[in-house]
Amino acid sequence: MELALKHAAEQTLKDFPKLTADNLALSIIDVTKPSTIDRGDWHGDAPFYPASVVKLYIMAEVFHQKLEGDPEAARALGEMIRLSDNDATAYLIDLISDTCPGPNLEGRALAKFLDKRRVVNRWFASMGYDISAMAKPWSFGPFGREKQLLGGDARPNRNRSSANSFASLMLWIVRHRAISGADSDAMLALLERPLNPPRADENQVKEFIGESLPAGSREWSKAGWTSEVRHDAAYIELPGGRKIILVIMTRGTADDVKLIPAIAKSVLSELQ
């Protein structure tokens, strides 16, 4: 697996010269066998701004707190994962952290706000993850205390994850160990991505891993992109029976819609 990713990464860097090695991270887990895994990565522990892929951590925390049964939370989960809606994500972040947006805070009030927002970080840290998922994703912003949360110009509290961390979370869900088997099944239902999307505004297949998959494949995924980064984290079942978790994270070439499908195609070719 390690060698396959190395070859795929090297080919990608040749084919996309604007992409540099430090701006590419790959992680892969072969879960075809039910009792064992085969794992590899390329810069898999490198930290990246995760864009909307961070919503995987938010989803997991909603189930961890057993809030998914609430009708509004359930609706927000669907909008957040299936459509990558930032408003739904903001609602869920406030729900799981017991916070609300507003003007600047000072002193103890700000410290309490920041501590509450670390709820996802603390839970995943207890399981060995080094991630940050405390900031809301914004189309325009942030404002007020949400801007304070980032911690100044250096933005030390900005959302952060590695490809390996996302792959581990997907593995946890795919193996039906994320909180409970029923919770894992519910998360997989949210993540299932039709390769021929019924809605025109569904854009987490085209321009991402799903675009490169052969006919007859199935995919469960969460993509994310900004003007800075373009990522995808997917569990895929191939027609031949192989089952793979693949995470692709890129930075600096986010406007290239051919990049992630090309990387995925190269990885799959190396695995044949």
CSV table of C-alpha atoms in Angstrom, one decimal:
chain,number,residue,atom,x,y,z
A,1,MET,CA,0.0,0.0,0.0
A,2,GLU,CA,2.8,2.3,0.9
A,3,LEU,CA,4.6,1.8,-2.4
A,4,ALA,CA,1.4,2.2,-4.4
A,5,LEU,CA,0.8,5.6,-2.8
A,6,LYS,CA,4.4,6.6,-3.3
A,7,HIS,CA,4.1,5.9,-7.0
A,8,ALA,CA,0.7,7.6,-7.3
A,9,ALA,CA,2.0,10.7,-5.5
A,10,GLU,CA,5.1,10.9,-7.7
A,11,GLN,CA,3.0,10.6,-10.8
A,12,THR,CA,0.6,13.3,-9.5
A,13,LEU,CA,3.5,15.7,-8.9
A,14,LYS,CA,4.7,15.2,-12.5
A,15,ASP,CA,1.2,15.6,-14.0
A,16,PHE,CA,0.3,18.6,-11.9
A,17,PRO,CA,3.5,20.7,-11.6
A,18,LYS,CA,1.8,23.5,-9.6
A,19,LEU,CA,1.2,21.0,-6.8
A,20,THR,CA,4.2,20.6,-4.5
A,21,ALA,CA,5.0,17.6,-2.4
A,22,ASP,CA,4.4,19.4,0.9
A,23,ASN,CA,0.9,20.3,-0.3
A,24,LEU,CA,-0.2,16.7,-1.0
A,25,ALA,CA,-1.2,14.1,1.6
A,26,LEU,CA,-2.7,10.6,1.0
A,27,SER,CA,-3.9,7.9,3.3
A,28,ILE,CA,-5.3,4.5,2.3
A,29,ILE,CA,-6.7,1.5,4.2
A,30,ASP,CA,-7.6,-1.8,2.5
A,31,VAL,CA,-10.6,-3.2,4.5
A,32,THR,CA,-11.5,-6.0,2.1
A,33,LYS,CA,-10.7,-8.6,4.7
A,34,PRO,CA,-13.1,-8.4,7.7
A,35,SER,CA,-10.6,-9.2,10.4
A,36,THR,CA,-7.4,-7.4,9.1
A,37,ILE,CA,-6.4,-4.2,7.4
A,38,ASP,CA,-3.5,-3.1,5.2
A,39,ARG,CA,-2.6,0.6,5.5
A,40,GLY,CA,-0.3,3.1,3.9
A,41,ASP,CA,0.2,6.8,3.6
A,42,TRP,CA,2.1,9.7,1.9
A,43,HIS,CA,2.6,12.6,4.3
A,44,GLY,CA,-0.3,11.1,6.1
A,45,ASP,CA,0.3,12.9,9.4
A,46,ALA,CA,0.8,16.4,7.9
A,47,PRO,CA,-1.7,18.9,9.2
A,48,PHE,CA,-4.1,20.6,6.7
A,49,TYR,CA,-7.0,23.0,7.0
A,50,PRO,CA,-9.7,20.4,6.4
A,51,ALA,CA,-12.5,22.6,4.9
A,52,SER,CA,-15.8,20.8,5.0
A,53,VAL,CA,-14.3,17.4,5.6
A,54,VAL,CA,-14.2,18.5,9.3
A,55,LYS,CA,-17.9,17.9,9.3
A,56,LEU,CA,-17.1,14.2,9.8
A,57,TYR,CA,-16.0,15.0,13.3
A,58,ILE,CA,-19.0,17.2,13.9
A,59,MET,CA,-21.3,14.3,12.8
A,60,ALA,CA,-19.6,11.9,15.1
A,61,GLU,CA,-19.9,14.2,18.1
A,62,VAL,CA,-23.7,14.6,17.4
A,63,PHE,CA,-24.1,10.8,17.7
A,64,HIS,CA,-21.7,10.7,20.6
A,65,GLN,CA,-24.0,13.0,22.5
A,66,LYS,CA,-27.0,11.1,21.3
A,67,LEU,CA,-28.6,14.2,19.7
A,68,GLU,CA,-29.3,12.6,16.3
A,69,GLY,CA,-32.9,11.7,17.3
A,70,ASP,CA,-33.9,15.4,17.6
A,71,PRO,CA,-35.8,16.3,14.5
A,72,GLU,CA,-33.9,19.6,13.9
A,73,ALA,CA,-30.5,17.9,14.5
A,74,ALA,CA,-31.5,15.1,12.2
A,75,ARG,CA,-32.4,17.6,9.5
A,76,ALA,CA,-29.2,19.5,10.0
A,77,LEU,CA,-27.1,16.3,9.8
A,78,GLY,CA,-28.6,15.5,6.4
A,79,GLU,CA,-28.0,19.0,5.1
A,80,MET,CA,-24.4,19.1,6.6
A,81,ILE,CA,-23.2,15.8,5.1
A,82,ARG,CA,-25.2,15.4,1.9
A,83,LEU,CA,-25.2,19.0,0.8
A,84,SER,CA,-22.2,20.3,2.9
A,85,ASP,CA,-24.4,23.2,4.1
A,86,ASN,CA,-22.5,25.6,6.4
A,87,ASP,CA,-25.6,26.9,8.1
A,88,ALA,CA,-26.6,23.4,9.2
A,89,THR,CA,-23.0,22.9,10.4
A,90,ALA,CA,-23.1,26.1,12.5
A,91,TYR,CA,-26.4,25.0,14.1
A,92,LEU,CA,-24.9,21.6,15.1
A,93,ILE,CA,-21.6,23.1,16.4
A,94,ASP,CA,-23.6,25.4,18.7
A,95,LEU,CA,-25.8,22.4,19.7
A,96,ILE,CA,-23.0,20.1,20.7
A,97,SER,CA,-20.9,22.8,22.4
A,98,ASP,CA,-23.8,24.7,24.1
A,99,THR,CA,-22.6,28.0,22.6
A,100,CYS,CA,-24.1,30.7,20.5
A,101,PRO,CA,-22.7,33.3,18.2
A,102,GLY,CA,-22.6,37.0,19.0
A,103,PRO,CA,-20.3,40.0,19.7
A,104,ASN,CA,-16.9,39.9,21.2
A,105,LEU,CA,-16.4,38.4,24.6
A,106,GLU,CA,-13.8,39.3,27.3
A,107,GLY,CA,-12.1,37.5,30.2
A,108,ARG,CA,-13.9,34.6,31.8
A,109,ALA,CA,-16.7,34.7,29.3
A,110,LEU,CA,-14.3,34.3,26.4
A,111,ALA,CA,-12.4,31.5,28.2
A,112,LYS,CA,-15.6,29.6,28.9
A,113,PHE,CA,-16.8,30.0,25.3
A,114,LEU,CA,-13.4,28.6,24.0
A,115,ASP,CA,-13.5,25.7,26.5
A,116,LYS,CA,-17.0,24.7,25.4
A,117,ARG,CA,-16.0,24.8,21.7
A,118,ARG,CA,-13.2,22.3,22.4
A,119,VAL,CA,-15.7,19.6,23.1
A,120,VAL,CA,-14.9,17.7,19.8
A,121,ASN,CA,-11.2,18.1,20.3
A,122,ARG,CA,-11.3,16.7,23.8
A,123,TRP,CA,-13.2,13.6,22.8
A,124,PHE,CA,-11.0,12.8,19.8
A,125,ALA,CA,-7.8,13.6,21.8
A,126,SER,CA,-9.0,10.9,24.3
A,127,MET,CA,-8.8,8.4,21.4
A,128,GLY,CA,-5.4,9.5,20.3
A,129,TYR,CA,-6.3,12.0,17.5
A,130,ASP,CA,-4.5,15.2,17.0
A,131,ILE,CA,-7.2,17.4,15.4
A,132,SER,CA,-9.0,20.6,15.9
A,133,ALA,CA,-12.7,21.0,15.0
A,134,MET,CA,-13.9,23.9,17.0
A,135,ALA,CA,-14.5,26.6,14.4
A,136,LYS,CA,-17.5,27.0,12.2
A,137,PRO,CA,-16.9,26.9,8.4
A,138,TRP,CA,-17.9,30.2,6.8
A,139,SER,CA,-18.7,31.4,3.4
A,140,PHE,CA,-18.1,35.0,4.5
A,141,GLY,CA,-16.7,35.7,8.0
A,142,PRO,CA,-16.1,34.9,10.8
A,143,PHE,CA,-17.5,37.7,13.0
A,144,GLY,CA,-17.5,38.6,16.7
A,145,ARG,CA,-16.6,35.8,19.1
A,146,GLU,CA,-16.3,33.4,16.2
A,147,LYS,CA,-13.4,35.5,14.9
A,148,GLN,CA,-11.9,35.7,18.5
A,149,LEU,CA,-12.0,31.9,18.6
A,150,LEU,CA,-9.4,31.7,15.9
A,151,GLY,CA,-6.8,33.3,18.3
A,152,GLY,CA,-5.5,36.2,16.3
A,153,ASP,CA,-3.6,36.5,13.0
A,154,ALA,CA,-1.8,33.2,13.4
A,155,ARG,CA,-5.1,31.4,13.8
A,156,PRO,CA,-3.9,28.7,16.3
A,157,ASN,CA,-7.4,27.5,16.8
A,158,ARG,CA,-8.2,27.1,13.1
A,159,ASN,CA,-9.7,23.7,12.2
A,160,ARG,CA,-7.0,21.1,11.5
A,161,SER,CA,-6.7,17.5,10.5
A,162,SER,CA,-4.4,15.0,8.8
A,163,ALA,CA,-5.2,12.5,6.1
A,164,ASN,CA,-4.5,9.7,8.5
A,165,SER,CA,-6.9,11.0,11.1
A,166,PHE,CA,-9.7,11.2,8.6
A,167,ALA,CA,-8.9,7.7,7.4
A,168,SER,CA,-8.9,6.4,11.0
A,169,LEU,CA,-12.3,8.0,11.6
A,170,MET,CA,-13.7,6.4,8.4
A,171,LEU,CA,-12.3,3.1,9.4
A,172,TRP,CA,-14.0,3.4,12.8
A,173,ILE,CA,-17.3,4.0,11.0
A,174,VAL,CA,-16.9,1.4,8.3
A,175,ARG,CA,-16.0,-1.3,10.9
A,176,HIS,CA,-19.3,-0.4,12.8
A,177,ARG,CA,-17.4,0.7,15.9
A,178,ALA,CA,-18.2,4.4,15.9
A,179,ILE,CA,-20.1,4.7,19.2
A,180,SER,CA,-22.3,1.7,18.3
A,181,GLY,CA,-23.1,-0.5,15.3
A,182,ALA,CA,-26.4,1.3,14.9
A,183,ASP,CA,-24.8,4.7,15.0
A,184,SER,CA,-22.2,3.6,12.5
A,185,ASP,CA,-24.9,2.4,10.2
A,186,ALA,CA,-26.7,5.8,10.5
A,187,MET,CA,-23.5,7.7,9.7
A,188,LEU,CA,-22.9,5.5,6.7
A,189,ALA,CA,-26.5,6.2,5.5
A,190,LEU,CA,-25.7,9.9,5.6
A,191,LEU,CA,-22.4,9.5,3.8
A,192,GLU,CA,-23.6,7.3,1.0
A,193,ARG,CA,-22.9,9.1,-2.2
A,194,PRO,CA,-24.8,8.1,-5.4
A,195,LEU,CA,-22.4,8.1,-8.3
A,196,ASN,CA,-25.1,9.5,-10.5
A,197,PRO,CA,-26.4,12.2,-8.1
A,198,PRO,CA,-30.2,12.9,-8.4
A,199,ARG,CA,-29.7,16.6,-7.6
A,200,ALA,CA,-27.9,19.1,-9.8
A,201,ASP,CA,-26.5,20.9,-6.8
A,202,GLU,CA,-24.8,17.7,-5.5
A,203,ASN,CA,-21.1,18.2,-6.2
A,204,GLN,CA,-19.3,15.7,-4.0
A,205,VAL,CA,-18.9,13.1,-6.7
A,206,LYS,CA,-18.0,15.0,-9.9
A,207,GLU,CA,-14.6,16.6,-9.5
A,208,PHE,CA,-13.8,14.3,-6.5
A,209,ILE,CA,-13.0,10.6,-5.9
A,210,GLY,CA,-16.3,9.4,-7.2
A,211,GLU,CA,-15.7,10.7,-10.7
A,212,SER,CA,-12.8,8.2,-11.1
A,213,LEU,CA,-14.6,5.1,-9.9
A,214,PRO,CA,-15.5,2.3,-12.4
A,215,ALA,CA,-19.1,1.5,-13.1
A,216,GLY,CA,-20.6,-0.7,-10.4
A,217,SER,CA,-18.7,0.9,-7.6
A,218,ARG,CA,-20.3,2.3,-4.4
A,219,GLU,CA,-19.1,5.3,-2.4
A,220,TRP,CA,-19.5,6.8,1.0
A,221,SER,CA,-17.7,10.1,1.3
A,222,LYS,CA,-17.3,13.7,2.5
A,223,ALA,CA,-15.5,16.3,0.3
A,224,GLY,CA,-14.4,19.8,1.1
A,225,TRP,CA,-12.9,22.7,-0.8
A,226,THR,CA,-12.1,26.4,-0.4
A,227,SER,CA,-10.0,28.8,-2.4
A,228,GLU,CA,-7.0,27.2,-0.6
A,229,VAL,CA,-7.6,23.5,-0.4
A,230,ARG,CA,-9.4,20.6,-2.1
A,231,HIS,CA,-10.0,17.3,-0.3
A,232,ASP,CA,-12.0,14.1,-0.3
A,233,ALA,CA,-12.4,11.3,2.2
A,234,ALA,CA,-14.1,8.2,0.9
A,235,TYR,CA,-14.9,4.6,1.6
A,236,ILE,CA,-15.3,2.8,-1.7
A,237,GLU,CA,-16.4,-0.7,-2.7
A,238,LEU,CA,-15.1,-1.7,-6.1
A,239,PRO,CA,-16.9,-4.1,-8.5
A,240,GLY,CA,-14.3,-6.8,-8.0
A,241,GLY,CA,-15.0,-6.9,-4.2
A,242,ARG,CA,-12.1,-4.8,-3.0
A,243,LYS,CA,-13.0,-2.3,-0.2
A,244,ILE,CA,-10.9,0.7,0.4
A,245,ILE,CA,-10.8,3.9,2.4
A,246,LEU,CA,-9.0,6.7,0.6
A,247,VAL,CA,-8.3,10.2,1.8
A,248,ILE,CA,-6.8,12.8,-0.5
A,249,MET,CA,-5.8,16.2,0.8
A,250,THR,CA,-4.3,19.0,-1.4
A,251,ARG,CA,-3.4,22.6,-0.9
A,252,GLY,CA,-2.5,25.4,-3.3
A,253,THR,CA,-4.3,24.1,-6.4
A,254,ALA,CA,-7.9,24.2,-5.2
A,255,ASP,CA,-9.2,25.5,-8.5
A,256,ASP,CA,-8.1,22.4,-10.4
A,257,VAL,CA,-11.2,20.3,-10.6
A,258,LYS,CA,-9.3,17.5,-12.4
A,259,LEU,CA,-6.8,17.0,-9.6
A,260,ILE,CA,-8.6,14.7,-7.1
A,261,PRO,CA,-10.1,12.4,-9.7
A,262,ALA,CA,-6.7,12.0,-11.3
A,263,ILE,CA,-5.0,11.2,-8.0
A,264,ALA,CA,-7.8,8.6,-7.2
A,265,LYS,CA,-7.5,7.1,-10.6
A,266,SER,CA,-3.7,6.8,-10.2
A,267,VAL,CA,-4.0,5.2,-6.8
A,268,LEU,CA,-6.6,2.7,-8.0
A,269,SER,CA,-4.4,1.9,-11.0
A,270,GLU,CA,-1.4,1.2,-8.7
A,271,LEU,CA,-3.5,-1.2,-6.7
A,272,GLN,CA,-4.4,-3.4,-9.6
